[in-house]
Amino acid sequence: MIFTGKTVVLVDRAMKTKQPKARNSDDPEPMSSVIPLVKPGTVFDGEIVMHRKLRRPIFIVFDVLCLSSIEPILHLTFQERLRHLKKASFRTPSCNRDMFSDAAVKDLTIPLPLVRKNFVGRMELDDLLSHVIEEPGHRTYKNGDTHNHLTDGIIFQPNSPYVCGTDVNLLKWKYLDTVTIDVQIMPPEYFRRNDESTWCVAVSGENDTFVDMTRFIHLPKSELRRLEADKAESGGNIAEVGLEPSTGEWYYLTMRPDKTVPNHISTVLGTLLELAESLGTEELRYRMSVPLNSRDNYRKDIRRMQNQLLDFQRKSNKELLARK
């Protein structure tokens, strides 16, 4: 999100620009109530999400890259950038209110209210995840009146300068049923395939090459039909697919018109490794809550509890046989 002083411009991953539009206002500049509060040249990194209770879009601010047109702070560590975000160092001298106020989220005259992302230390991760509500088919992060939106995981943020593009030191843990891969749909002749395939799936390789993943990513016919229908409608070539760990079956999620290239093969291998490791929610919450300089006994405790479960089953079976 870029503030020019006269308007607000959104830039997506494909470097396409958009501007917020007001639903219930005739104001030619929908963000006019926010623009005077923020210095021209300010740049935020963030994401548009849908507030599920208010049924309106909000902009979650992850990071601040520039405090004004002459104050870039990408070179600072994340802790320093986060301090600027919390202090709102980018506010204008005439700023007379909080641009992150809860009231702004409920104000329908502001088309895209600003909301700070919640960052916590490692030991607070268990409490953070306690605000995630599991519902059929999705998970919602609910914290107060401001945060009420879908979530698919946790970002572990490195305390380092900002990296444009892919930051290899940034780690995203996702719920296992949301770990996905972005693949490119290709004609079979690209890889000189002679079978009956109507198209192939590929990921990026080295030096602008493609790696054929058709043998490994096999979609059921029902999922293929959904993908083909969406591809025909969107005209896109990048599809998001996932693997269900409990069944080993691939599924199609959605087309990604916001992306121009698929995941790199190194990212795909990392994703498959993540699925193989099967780091679930309970294990993550346990391990992250272990104090510094303390021993992580997760595996030992799991074995002990499994033995207790086995002993309980044996005892129950003996009691059942005794009654017979």
PDB file of C-alpha atoms in Angstrom:
ATOM      1  CA  MET A   1       0.000   0.000   0.000  1.00  0.00           C
ATOM      2  CA  ILE A   2       1.573   3.262  -1.187  1.00  0.00           C
ATOM      3  CA  PHE A   3       0.491   6.724  -0.027  1.00  0.00           C
ATOM      4  CA  THR A   4       1.187   9.383  -2.651  1.00  0.00           C
ATOM      5  CA  GLY A   5      -0.231  12.315  -0.691  1.00  0.00           C
ATOM      6  CA  LYS A   6      -3.225  12.530  -3.013  1.00  0.00           C
ATOM      7  CA  THR A   7      -4.338   8.916  -3.250  1.00  0.00           C
ATOM      8  CA  VAL A   8      -3.605   5.362  -2.085  1.00  0.00           C
ATOM      9  CA  VAL A   9      -2.329   2.720  -4.502  1.00  0.00           C
ATOM     10  CA  LEU A  10      -2.282  -1.026  -3.945  1.00  0.00           C
ATOM     11  CA  VAL A  11       0.361  -3.114  -5.725  1.00  0.00           C
ATOM     12  CA  ASP A  12      -0.061  -6.901  -5.964  1.00  0.00           C
ATOM     13  CA  ARG A  13       2.539  -9.629  -6.516  1.00  0.00           C
ATOM     14  CA  ALA A  14       2.189  -9.335 -10.271  1.00  0.00           C
ATOM     15  CA  MET A  15       3.055  -5.593  -9.931  1.00  0.00           C
ATOM     16  CA  LYS A  16      -0.455  -4.612 -10.987  1.00  0.00           C
ATOM     17  CA  THR A  17      -1.894  -1.510  -9.348  1.00  0.00           C
ATOM     18  CA  LYS A  18      -5.368  -1.022  -7.954  1.00  0.00           C
ATOM     19  CA  GLN A  19      -7.143   1.618  -5.893  1.00  0.00           C
ATOM     20  CA  PRO A  20      -9.712   1.123  -3.134  1.00  0.00           C
ATOM     21  CA  LYS A  21     -13.298   1.952  -4.054  1.00  0.00           C
ATOM     22  CA  ALA A  22     -15.993   3.174  -1.682  1.00  0.00           C
ATOM     23  CA  ARG A  23     -19.345   1.405  -1.637  1.00  0.00           C
ATOM     24  CA  ASN A  24     -21.436   3.999   0.190  1.00  0.00           C
ATOM     25  CA  SER A  25     -19.779   7.295  -0.641  1.00  0.00           C
ATOM     26  CA  ASP A  26     -19.658   9.770  -3.530  1.00  0.00           C
ATOM     27  CA  ASP A  27     -16.196  10.977  -2.493  1.00  0.00           C
ATOM     28  CA  PRO A  28     -13.927  10.902  -5.595  1.00  0.00           C
ATOM     29  CA  GLU A  29     -11.069   9.832  -3.298  1.00  0.00           C
ATOM     30  CA  PRO A  30     -12.335   6.935  -1.137  1.00  0.00           C
ATOM     31  CA  MET A  31      -9.348   7.053   1.242  1.00  0.00           C
ATOM     32  CA  SER A  32      -9.612  10.815   1.795  1.00  0.00           C
ATOM     33  CA  SER A  33     -10.196  10.367   5.553  1.00  0.00           C
ATOM     34  CA  VAL A  34      -6.911   8.463   5.944  1.00  0.00           C
ATOM     35  CA  ILE A  35      -4.583  10.247   3.494  1.00  0.00           C
ATOM     36  CA  PRO A  36      -4.093  13.403   5.650  1.00  0.00           C
ATOM     37  CA  LEU A  37      -2.925  11.196   8.530  1.00  0.00           C
ATOM     38  CA  VAL A  38      -0.042   9.517   6.666  1.00  0.00           C
ATOM     39  CA  LYS A  39       3.056  11.126   5.138  1.00  0.00           C
ATOM     40  CA  PRO A  40       3.345  10.981   1.323  1.00  0.00           C
ATOM     41  CA  GLY A  41       5.755   8.257   0.277  1.00  0.00           C
ATOM     42  CA  THR A  42       4.812   5.896   3.107  1.00  0.00           C
ATOM     43  CA  VAL A  43       4.813   2.259   1.991  1.00  0.00           C
ATOM     44  CA  PHE A  44       3.188  -0.612   3.890  1.00  0.00           C
ATOM     45  CA  ASP A  45       3.510  -4.334   3.281  1.00  0.00           C
ATOM     46  CA  GLY A  46       0.280  -6.134   4.066  1.00  0.00           C
ATOM     47  CA  GLU A  47      -2.698  -8.091   2.880  1.00  0.00           C
ATOM     48  CA  ILE A  48      -6.376  -7.476   2.230  1.00  0.00           C
ATOM     49  CA  VAL A  49      -8.602  -9.837   4.241  1.00  0.00           C
ATOM     50  CA  MET A  50     -12.341 -10.022   4.757  1.00  0.00           C
ATOM     51  CA  HIS A  51     -13.679  -9.200   8.228  1.00  0.00           C
ATOM     52  CA  ARG A  52     -16.075 -12.092   8.671  1.00  0.00           C
ATOM     53  CA  LYS A  53     -18.460 -10.417  11.127  1.00  0.00           C
ATOM     54  CA  LEU A  54     -18.640  -7.000   9.481  1.00  0.00           C
ATOM     55  CA  ARG A  55     -18.422  -8.520   5.981  1.00  0.00           C
ATOM     56  CA  ARG A  56     -16.022  -5.885   4.727  1.00  0.00           C
ATOM     57  CA  PRO A  57     -12.397  -5.790   3.546  1.00  0.00           C
ATOM     58  CA  ILE A  58      -9.636  -4.574   5.862  1.00  0.00           C
ATOM     59  CA  PHE A  59      -5.917  -4.097   5.221  1.00  0.00           C
ATOM     60  CA  ILE A  60      -3.690  -5.989   7.677  1.00  0.00           C
ATOM     61  CA  VAL A  61      -0.349  -4.139   7.893  1.00  0.00           C
ATOM     62  CA  PHE A  62       2.584  -6.553   8.290  1.00  0.00           C
ATOM     63  CA  ASP A  63       5.472  -4.159   7.867  1.00  0.00           C
ATOM     64  CA  VAL A  64       6.430  -0.582   7.030  1.00  0.00           C
ATOM     65  CA  LEU A  65       9.071  -0.045   4.325  1.00  0.00           C
ATOM     66  CA  CYS A  66       9.144   3.757   4.060  1.00  0.00           C
ATOM     67  CA  LEU A  67       8.134   6.413   6.596  1.00  0.00           C
ATOM     68  CA  SER A  68       7.915   9.063   3.867  1.00  0.00           C
ATOM     69  CA  SER A  69       9.261   9.738   0.394  1.00  0.00           C
ATOM     70  CA  ILE A  70      12.700  10.459   1.898  1.00  0.00           C
ATOM     71  CA  GLU A  71      12.775   7.938   4.779  1.00  0.00           C
ATOM     72  CA  PRO A  72      13.157   4.349   3.564  1.00  0.00           C
ATOM     73  CA  ILE A  73      13.696   1.875   6.428  1.00  0.00           C
ATOM     74  CA  LEU A  74      14.018  -1.427   4.546  1.00  0.00           C
ATOM     75  CA  HIS A  75      17.608  -1.722   5.763  1.00  0.00           C
ATOM     76  CA  LEU A  76      16.588  -1.767   9.445  1.00  0.00           C
ATOM     77  CA  THR A  77      15.994  -4.972  11.398  1.00  0.00           C
ATOM     78  CA  PHE A  78      12.422  -6.146  11.779  1.00  0.00           C
ATOM     79  CA  GLN A  79      12.324  -5.170  15.477  1.00  0.00           C
ATOM     80  CA  GLU A  80      13.230  -1.594  14.523  1.00  0.00           C
ATOM     81  CA  ARG A  81      10.660  -1.517  11.708  1.00  0.00           C
ATOM     82  CA  LEU A  82       8.031  -2.942  14.059  1.00  0.00           C
ATOM     83  CA  ARG A  83       8.758  -0.131  16.530  1.00  0.00           C
ATOM     84  CA  HIS A  84       8.052   2.382  13.757  1.00  0.00           C
ATOM     85  CA  LEU A  85       4.825   0.550  12.913  1.00  0.00           C
ATOM     86  CA  LYS A  86       3.650   0.543  16.545  1.00  0.00           C
ATOM     87  CA  LYS A  87       4.593   4.219  17.005  1.00  0.00           C
ATOM     88  CA  ALA A  88       3.162   5.141  13.602  1.00  0.00           C
ATOM     89  CA  SER A  89       6.286   7.187  12.832  1.00  0.00           C
ATOM     90  CA  PHE A  90       4.819   7.880   9.400  1.00  0.00           C
ATOM     91  CA  ARG A  91       1.990  10.047  10.736  1.00  0.00           C
ATOM     92  CA  THR A  92       1.824  13.633   9.472  1.00  0.00           C
ATOM     93  CA  PRO A  93       2.416  16.602  11.839  1.00  0.00           C
ATOM     94  CA  SER A  94      -1.269  17.488  11.454  1.00  0.00           C
ATOM     95  CA  CYS A  95      -2.506  13.958  12.179  1.00  0.00           C
ATOM     96  CA  ASN A  96      -5.314  14.340  14.704  1.00  0.00           C
ATOM     97  CA  ARG A  97      -6.427  10.733  15.257  1.00  0.00           C
ATOM     98  CA  ASP A  98      -5.289   7.120  15.229  1.00  0.00           C
ATOM     99  CA  MET A  99      -5.399   5.639  11.698  1.00  0.00           C
ATOM    100  CA  PHE A 100      -5.463   2.177  13.333  1.00  0.00           C
ATOM    101  CA  SER A 101      -8.417   2.837  15.629  1.00  0.00           C
ATOM    102  CA  ASP A 102     -11.029   0.119  16.144  1.00  0.00           C
ATOM    103  CA  ALA A 103     -13.711   2.645  15.210  1.00  0.00           C
ATOM    104  CA  ALA A 104     -12.273   2.907  11.682  1.00  0.00           C
ATOM    105  CA  VAL A 105     -12.989  -0.780  11.083  1.00  0.00           C
ATOM    106  CA  LYS A 106     -16.677  -0.162  11.776  1.00  0.00           C
ATOM    107  CA  ASP A 107     -16.777   3.063   9.746  1.00  0.00           C
ATOM    108  CA  LEU A 108     -18.214   2.111   6.351  1.00  0.00           C
ATOM    109  CA  THR A 109     -17.155   5.434   4.825  1.00  0.00           C
ATOM    110  CA  ILE A 110     -13.556   4.164   4.971  1.00  0.00           C
ATOM    111  CA  PRO A 111     -13.346   1.550   2.194  1.00  0.00           C
ATOM    112  CA  LEU A 112     -10.171  -0.129   3.459  1.00  0.00           C
ATOM    113  CA  PRO A 113      -9.438   0.390   7.190  1.00  0.00           C
ATOM    114  CA  LEU A 114      -5.882  -0.194   8.431  1.00  0.00           C
ATOM    115  CA  VAL A 115      -5.272  -2.867  11.080  1.00  0.00           C
ATOM    116  CA  ARG A 116      -1.897  -3.795  12.561  1.00  0.00           C
ATOM    117  CA  LYS A 117      -0.959  -7.449  12.450  1.00  0.00           C
ATOM    118  CA  ASN A 118      -0.481  -9.060  15.860  1.00  0.00           C
ATOM    119  CA  PHE A 119       3.132 -10.089  16.530  1.00  0.00           C
ATOM    120  CA  VAL A 120       4.035 -12.123  19.615  1.00  0.00           C
ATOM    121  CA  GLY A 121       7.127 -13.743  21.078  1.00  0.00           C
ATOM    122  CA  ARG A 122       7.731 -17.472  20.849  1.00  0.00           C
ATOM    123  CA  MET A 123       6.459 -18.172  24.367  1.00  0.00           C
ATOM    124  CA  GLU A 124       3.165 -16.427  23.568  1.00  0.00           C
ATOM    125  CA  LEU A 125       2.409 -18.606  20.559  1.00  0.00           C
ATOM    126  CA  ASP A 126       0.089 -20.916  22.501  1.00  0.00           C
ATOM    127  CA  ASP A 127      -2.073 -17.963  23.536  1.00  0.00           C
ATOM    128  CA  LEU A 128      -2.070 -16.614  19.961  1.00  0.00           C
ATOM    129  CA  LEU A 129      -3.304 -19.927  18.564  1.00  0.00           C
ATOM    130  CA  SER A 130      -5.996 -20.108  21.227  1.00  0.00           C
ATOM    131  CA  HIS A 131      -7.742 -17.306  19.278  1.00  0.00           C
ATOM    132  CA  VAL A 132      -7.997 -19.513  16.180  1.00  0.00           C
ATOM    133  CA  ILE A 133     -11.462 -21.019  15.834  1.00  0.00           C
ATOM    134  CA  GLU A 134     -11.759 -24.185  13.749  1.00  0.00           C
ATOM    135  CA  GLU A 135     -14.891 -24.312  11.636  1.00  0.00           C
ATOM    136  CA  PRO A 136     -15.949 -26.665   8.836  1.00  0.00           C
ATOM    137  CA  GLY A 137     -13.566 -26.114   5.931  1.00  0.00           C
ATOM    138  CA  HIS A 138     -11.605 -23.194   7.387  1.00  0.00           C
ATOM    139  CA  ARG A 139     -10.092 -21.500  10.443  1.00  0.00           C
ATOM    140  CA  THR A 140     -10.825 -18.014  11.730  1.00  0.00           C
ATOM    141  CA  TYR A 141      -8.550 -15.809  13.827  1.00  0.00           C
ATOM    142  CA  LYS A 142     -10.709 -13.864  16.297  1.00  0.00           C
ATOM    143  CA  ASN A 143      -9.174 -11.330  18.657  1.00  0.00           C
ATOM    144  CA  GLY A 144     -11.387  -8.494  19.865  1.00  0.00           C
ATOM    145  CA  ASP A 145     -13.607  -6.607  17.439  1.00  0.00           C
ATOM    146  CA  THR A 146     -10.790  -5.799  15.007  1.00  0.00           C
ATOM    147  CA  HIS A 147      -9.391  -9.198  14.048  1.00  0.00           C
ATOM    148  CA  ASN A 148     -11.944 -11.622  12.656  1.00  0.00           C
ATOM    149  CA  HIS A 149     -10.622 -13.177   9.462  1.00  0.00           C
ATOM    150  CA  LEU A 150      -9.528 -16.451   7.910  1.00  0.00           C
ATOM    151  CA  THR A 151      -6.056 -17.789   8.652  1.00  0.00           C
ATOM    152  CA  ASP A 152      -3.973 -20.644   7.270  1.00  0.00           C
ATOM    153  CA  GLY A 153      -0.947 -20.529   9.592  1.00  0.00           C
ATOM    154  CA  ILE A 154       1.797 -18.614  11.394  1.00  0.00           C
ATOM    155  CA  ILE A 155       4.681 -16.517  10.047  1.00  0.00           C
ATOM    156  CA  PHE A 156       7.994 -16.775  11.918  1.00  0.00           C
ATOM    157  CA  GLN A 157       9.565 -13.409  11.174  1.00  0.00           C
ATOM    158  CA  PRO A 158      13.380 -13.107  11.053  1.00  0.00           C
ATOM    159  CA  ASN A 159      14.861 -10.058  12.766  1.00  0.00           C
ATOM    160  CA  SER A 160      16.681  -8.866   9.656  1.00  0.00           C
ATOM    161  CA  PRO A 161      16.406  -6.191   6.920  1.00  0.00           C
ATOM    162  CA  TYR A 162      13.411  -6.361   4.594  1.00  0.00           C
ATOM    163  CA  VAL A 163      13.827  -8.604   1.534  1.00  0.00           C
ATOM    164  CA  CYS A 164      11.926  -7.778  -1.640  1.00  0.00           C
ATOM    165  CA  GLY A 165      10.591 -10.960  -3.203  1.00  0.00           C
ATOM    166  CA  THR A 166      11.251 -14.300  -1.493  1.00  0.00           C
ATOM    167  CA  ASP A 167      12.937 -14.138   1.919  1.00  0.00           C
ATOM    168  CA  VAL A 168      14.583 -17.519   2.448  1.00  0.00           C
ATOM    169  CA  ASN A 169      14.960 -16.786   6.176  1.00  0.00           C
ATOM    170  CA  LEU A 170      11.225 -16.229   6.664  1.00  0.00           C
ATOM    171  CA  LEU A 171       9.368 -19.363   7.731  1.00  0.00           C
ATOM    172  CA  LYS A 172       5.654 -19.940   7.333  1.00  0.00           C
ATOM    173  CA  TRP A 173       4.098 -22.780   9.282  1.00  0.00           C
ATOM    174  CA  LYS A 174       0.741 -23.786   7.813  1.00  0.00           C
ATOM    175  CA  TYR A 175      -1.946 -26.141   8.992  1.00  0.00           C
ATOM    176  CA  LEU A 176      -1.180 -29.394   7.227  1.00  0.00           C
ATOM    177  CA  ASP A 177      -4.434 -29.353   5.278  1.00  0.00           C
ATOM    178  CA  THR A 178      -3.544 -25.908   3.890  1.00  0.00           C
ATOM    179  CA  VAL A 179       0.043 -26.620   2.754  1.00  0.00           C
ATOM    180  CA  THR A 180      -0.152 -26.027  -1.000  1.00  0.00           C
ATOM    181  CA  ILE A 181       1.967 -25.698  -4.149  1.00  0.00           C
ATOM    182  CA  ASP A 182       1.537 -23.290  -7.061  1.00  0.00           C
ATOM    183  CA  VAL A 183       2.034 -25.158 -10.353  1.00  0.00           C
ATOM    184  CA  GLN A 184       1.910 -24.043 -13.967  1.00  0.00           C
ATOM    185  CA  ILE A 185      -0.434 -25.739 -16.435  1.00  0.00           C
ATOM    186  CA  MET A 186       1.547 -26.642 -19.555  1.00  0.00           C
ATOM    187  CA  PRO A 187       0.685 -28.334 -22.889  1.00  0.00           C
ATOM    188  CA  PRO A 188       2.007 -31.932 -22.947  1.00  0.00           C
ATOM    189  CA  GLU A 189       4.102 -31.267 -26.055  1.00  0.00           C
ATOM    190  CA  TYR A 190       6.301 -28.938 -23.999  1.00  0.00           C
ATOM    191  CA  PHE A 191       7.828 -32.005 -22.328  1.00  0.00           C
ATOM    192  CA  ARG A 192       7.404 -34.164 -25.473  1.00  0.00           C
ATOM    193  CA  ARG A 193       4.941 -36.447 -23.722  1.00  0.00           C
ATOM    194  CA  ASN A 194       3.346 -39.137 -25.877  1.00  0.00           C
ATOM    195  CA  ASP A 195       0.612 -40.283 -23.480  1.00  0.00           C
ATOM    196  CA  GLU A 196      -3.016 -39.177 -23.491  1.00  0.00           C
ATOM    197  CA  SER A 197      -2.463 -36.206 -21.172  1.00  0.00           C
ATOM    198  CA  THR A 198      -4.233 -33.049 -22.265  1.00  0.00           C
ATOM    199  CA  TRP A 199      -1.929 -30.913 -20.146  1.00  0.00           C
ATOM    200  CA  CYS A 200       0.953 -31.194 -17.690  1.00  0.00           C
ATOM    201  CA  VAL A 201       1.857 -29.480 -14.418  1.00  0.00           C
ATOM    202  CA  ALA A 202       5.274 -27.964 -13.872  1.00  0.00           C
ATOM    203  CA  VAL A 203       7.222 -25.862 -11.381  1.00  0.00           C
ATOM    204  CA  SER A 204      10.148 -23.507 -11.886  1.00  0.00           C
ATOM    205  CA  GLY A 205      13.670 -24.870 -12.180  1.00  0.00           C
ATOM    206  CA  GLU A 206      17.068 -23.256 -12.499  1.00  0.00           C
ATOM    207  CA  ASN A 207      17.884 -20.732 -15.224  1.00  0.00           C
ATOM    208  CA  ASP A 208      14.277 -20.117 -16.314  1.00  0.00           C
ATOM    209  CA  THR A 209      13.536 -23.809 -16.902  1.00  0.00           C
ATOM    210  CA  PHE A 210      10.522 -25.899 -15.900  1.00  0.00           C
ATOM    211  CA  VAL A 211      10.427 -29.168 -13.963  1.00  0.00           C
ATOM    212  CA  ASP A 212       7.722 -31.643 -15.044  1.00  0.00           C
ATOM    213  CA  MET A 213       5.704 -32.700 -11.963  1.00  0.00           C
ATOM    214  CA  THR A 214       2.870 -34.493 -13.785  1.00  0.00           C
ATOM    215  CA  ARG A 215       3.968 -37.953 -12.581  1.00  0.00           C
ATOM    216  CA  PHE A 216       3.947 -36.854  -8.949  1.00  0.00           C
ATOM    217  CA  ILE A 217       0.949 -34.499  -8.752  1.00  0.00           C
ATOM    218  CA  HIS A 218      -2.010 -36.606  -9.842  1.00  0.00           C
ATOM    219  CA  LEU A 219      -5.467 -35.083  -9.416  1.00  0.00           C
ATOM    220  CA  PRO A 220      -8.661 -37.162  -9.240  1.00  0.00           C
ATOM    221  CA  LYS A 221     -11.073 -36.697 -12.149  1.00  0.00           C
ATOM    222  CA  SER A 222     -13.499 -34.619 -10.072  1.00  0.00           C
ATOM    223  CA  GLU A 223     -10.690 -32.215  -9.137  1.00  0.00           C
ATOM    224  CA  LEU A 224      -9.488 -32.084 -12.749  1.00  0.00           C
ATOM    225  CA  ARG A 225     -12.929 -31.026 -13.922  1.00  0.00           C
ATOM    226  CA  ARG A 226     -13.029 -28.203 -11.385  1.00  0.00           C
ATOM    227  CA  LEU A 227      -9.556 -27.047 -12.419  1.00  0.00           C
ATOM    228  CA  GLU A 228     -10.392 -27.127 -16.131  1.00  0.00           C
ATOM    229  CA  ALA A 229     -13.590 -25.126 -15.587  1.00  0.00           C
ATOM    230  CA  ASP A 230     -11.792 -22.475 -13.521  1.00  0.00           C
ATOM    231  CA  LYS A 231      -8.911 -22.322 -16.010  1.00  0.00           C
ATOM    232  CA  ALA A 232     -11.329 -21.748 -18.887  1.00  0.00           C
ATOM    233  CA  GLU A 233     -13.097 -19.001 -16.952  1.00  0.00           C
ATOM    234  CA  SER A 234     -10.026 -17.203 -15.601  1.00  0.00           C
ATOM    235  CA  GLY A 235      -7.682 -17.723 -18.549  1.00  0.00           C
ATOM    236  CA  GLY A 236      -4.850 -18.243 -16.052  1.00  0.00           C
ATOM    237  CA  ASN A 237      -2.135 -20.883 -16.040  1.00  0.00           C
ATOM    238  CA  ILE A 238      -1.064 -20.980 -12.368  1.00  0.00           C
ATOM    239  CA  ALA A 239      -3.062 -23.349 -10.146  1.00  0.00           C
ATOM    240  CA  GLU A 240      -2.817 -23.939  -6.406  1.00  0.00           C
ATOM    241  CA  VAL A 241      -2.917 -27.615  -5.422  1.00  0.00           C
ATOM    242  CA  GLY A 242      -2.557 -29.404  -2.102  1.00  0.00           C
ATOM    243  CA  LEU A 243      -1.967 -32.850  -0.633  1.00  0.00           C
ATOM    244  CA  GLU A 244      -4.219 -34.342   2.041  1.00  0.00           C
ATOM    245  CA  PRO A 245      -1.732 -35.995   4.488  1.00  0.00           C
ATOM    246  CA  SER A 246      -4.242 -38.487   5.895  1.00  0.00           C
ATOM    247  CA  THR A 247      -5.147 -39.976   2.476  1.00  0.00           C
ATOM    248  CA  GLY A 248      -2.167 -39.098   0.268  1.00  0.00           C
ATOM    249  CA  GLU A 249      -4.526 -37.630  -2.321  1.00  0.00           C
ATOM    250  CA  TRP A 250      -3.901 -34.408  -4.223  1.00  0.00           C
ATOM    251  CA  TYR A 251      -6.655 -31.838  -4.543  1.00  0.00           C
ATOM    252  CA  TYR A 252      -7.198 -28.636  -6.527  1.00  0.00           C
ATOM    253  CA  LEU A 253      -7.766 -25.428  -4.555  1.00  0.00           C
ATOM    254  CA  THR A 254      -7.958 -22.424  -6.896  1.00  0.00           C
ATOM    255  CA  MET A 255      -6.421 -20.619  -9.873  1.00  0.00           C
ATOM    256  CA  ARG A 256      -3.888 -17.897  -9.032  1.00  0.00           C
ATOM    257  CA  PRO A 257      -4.296 -15.021 -11.518  1.00  0.00           C
ATOM    258  CA  ASP A 258      -2.222 -12.847  -9.153  1.00  0.00           C
ATOM    259  CA  LYS A 259       0.882 -14.940  -9.879  1.00  0.00           C
ATOM    260  CA  THR A 260       2.902 -15.099 -13.085  1.00  0.00           C
ATOM    261  CA  VAL A 261       5.303 -17.934 -12.206  1.00  0.00           C
ATOM    262  CA  PRO A 262       4.844 -21.208 -10.274  1.00  0.00           C
ATOM    263  CA  ASN A 263       6.764 -22.171  -7.150  1.00  0.00           C
ATOM    264  CA  HIS A 264      10.442 -22.982  -7.533  1.00  0.00           C
ATOM    265  CA  ILE A 265      11.412 -26.647  -7.244  1.00  0.00           C
ATOM    266  CA  SER A 266      13.303 -25.858  -4.015  1.00  0.00           C
ATOM    267  CA  THR A 267      10.085 -24.458  -2.512  1.00  0.00           C
ATOM    268  CA  VAL A 268       8.163 -27.528  -3.675  1.00  0.00           C
ATOM    269  CA  LEU A 269      10.696 -29.892  -2.082  1.00  0.00           C
ATOM    270  CA  GLY A 270      10.483 -27.871   1.134  1.00  0.00           C
ATOM    271  CA  THR A 271       6.692 -28.125   1.038  1.00  0.00           C
ATOM    272  CA  LEU A 272       6.815 -31.890   0.555  1.00  0.00           C
ATOM    273  CA  LEU A 273       9.294 -32.151   3.427  1.00  0.00           C
ATOM    274  CA  GLU A 274       6.931 -30.096   5.584  1.00  0.00           C
ATOM    275  CA  LEU A 275       4.099 -32.507   4.794  1.00  0.00           C
ATOM    276  CA  ALA A 276       6.362 -35.477   5.551  1.00  0.00           C
ATOM    277  CA  GLU A 277       7.362 -34.000   8.914  1.00  0.00           C
ATOM    278  CA  SER A 278       3.660 -33.544   9.766  1.00  0.00           C
ATOM    279  CA  LEU A 279       4.255 -30.842  12.385  1.00  0.00           C
ATOM    280  CA  GLY A 280       0.718 -30.480  13.730  1.00  0.00           C
ATOM    281  CA  THR A 281      -0.819 -27.729  15.824  1.00  0.00           C
ATOM    282  CA  GLU A 282      -0.460 -29.486  19.174  1.00  0.00           C
ATOM    283  CA  GLU A 283       3.223 -30.303  18.638  1.00  0.00           C
ATOM    284  CA  LEU A 284       3.969 -26.736  17.519  1.00  0.00           C
ATOM    285  CA  ARG A 285       2.219 -25.239  20.578  1.00  0.00           C
ATOM    286  CA  TYR A 286       4.042 -27.637  22.903  1.00  0.00           C
ATOM    287  CA  ARG A 287       7.511 -27.089  21.462  1.00  0.00           C
ATOM    288  CA  MET A 288       7.226 -23.295  21.201  1.00  0.00           C
ATOM    289  CA  SER A 289       6.160 -23.045  24.863  1.00  0.00           C
ATOM    290  CA  VAL A 290       9.307 -24.793  26.146  1.00  0.00           C
ATOM    291  CA  PRO A 291      11.340 -22.128  28.043  1.00  0.00           C
ATOM    292  CA  LEU A 292      14.830 -21.240  26.872  1.00  0.00           C
ATOM    293  CA  ASN A 293      17.573 -23.525  28.229  1.00  0.00           C
ATOM    294  CA  SER A 294      14.935 -26.161  29.084  1.00  0.00           C
ATOM    295  CA  ARG A 295      14.781 -29.646  27.597  1.00  0.00           C
ATOM    296  CA  ASP A 296      12.183 -30.349  24.907  1.00  0.00           C
ATOM    297  CA  ASN A 297      10.590 -33.644  25.997  1.00  0.00           C
ATOM    298  CA  TYR A 298       7.815 -33.753  23.402  1.00  0.00           C
ATOM    299  CA  ARG A 299       8.748 -37.148  21.916  1.00  0.00           C
ATOM    300  CA  LYS A 300       9.377 -38.659  25.350  1.00  0.00           C
ATOM    301  CA  ASP A 301       6.066 -37.339  26.688  1.00  0.00           C
ATOM    302  CA  ILE A 302       4.190 -38.616  23.603  1.00  0.00           C
ATOM    303  CA  ARG A 303       5.648 -42.126  24.071  1.00  0.00           C
ATOM    304  CA  ARG A 304       4.736 -42.070  27.764  1.00  0.00           C
ATOM    305  CA  MET A 305       1.148 -41.042  26.984  1.00  0.00           C
ATOM    306  CA  GLN A 306       0.909 -43.689  24.237  1.00  0.00           C
ATOM    307  CA  ASN A 307       1.990 -46.310  26.768  1.00  0.00           C
ATOM    308  CA  GLN A 308      -0.654 -45.004  29.170  1.00  0.00           C
ATOM    309  CA  LEU A 309      -3.246 -45.315  26.405  1.00  0.00           C
ATOM    310  CA  LEU A 310      -2.108 -48.873  25.683  1.00  0.00           C
ATOM    311  CA  ASP A 311      -2.284 -49.774  29.390  1.00  0.00           C
ATOM    312  CA  PHE A 312      -5.788 -48.297  29.557  1.00  0.00           C
ATOM    313  CA  GLN A 313      -6.872 -50.411  26.568  1.00  0.00           C
ATOM    314  CA  ARG A 314      -5.406 -53.580  28.114  1.00  0.00           C
ATOM    315  CA  LYS A 315      -7.191 -52.887  31.390  1.00  0.00           C
ATOM    316  CA  SER A 316     -10.483 -52.222  29.596  1.00  0.00           C
ATOM    317  CA  ASN A 317     -10.145 -55.456  27.600  1.00  0.00           C
ATOM    318  CA  LYS A 318      -9.464 -57.482  30.766  1.00  0.00           C
ATOM    319  CA  GLU A 319     -12.514 -55.998  32.467  1.00  0.00           C
ATOM    320  CA  LEU A 320     -14.623 -56.749  29.394  1.00  0.00           C
ATOM    321  CA  LEU A 321     -13.449 -60.389  29.313  1.00  0.00           C
ATOM    322  CA  ALA A 322     -14.043 -60.763  33.069  1.00  0.00           C
ATOM    323  CA  ARG A 323     -17.660 -59.639  32.655  1.00  0.00           C
ATOM    324  CA  LYS A 324     -18.186 -62.213  29.913  1.00  0.00           C
TER     325      LYS A 324
END
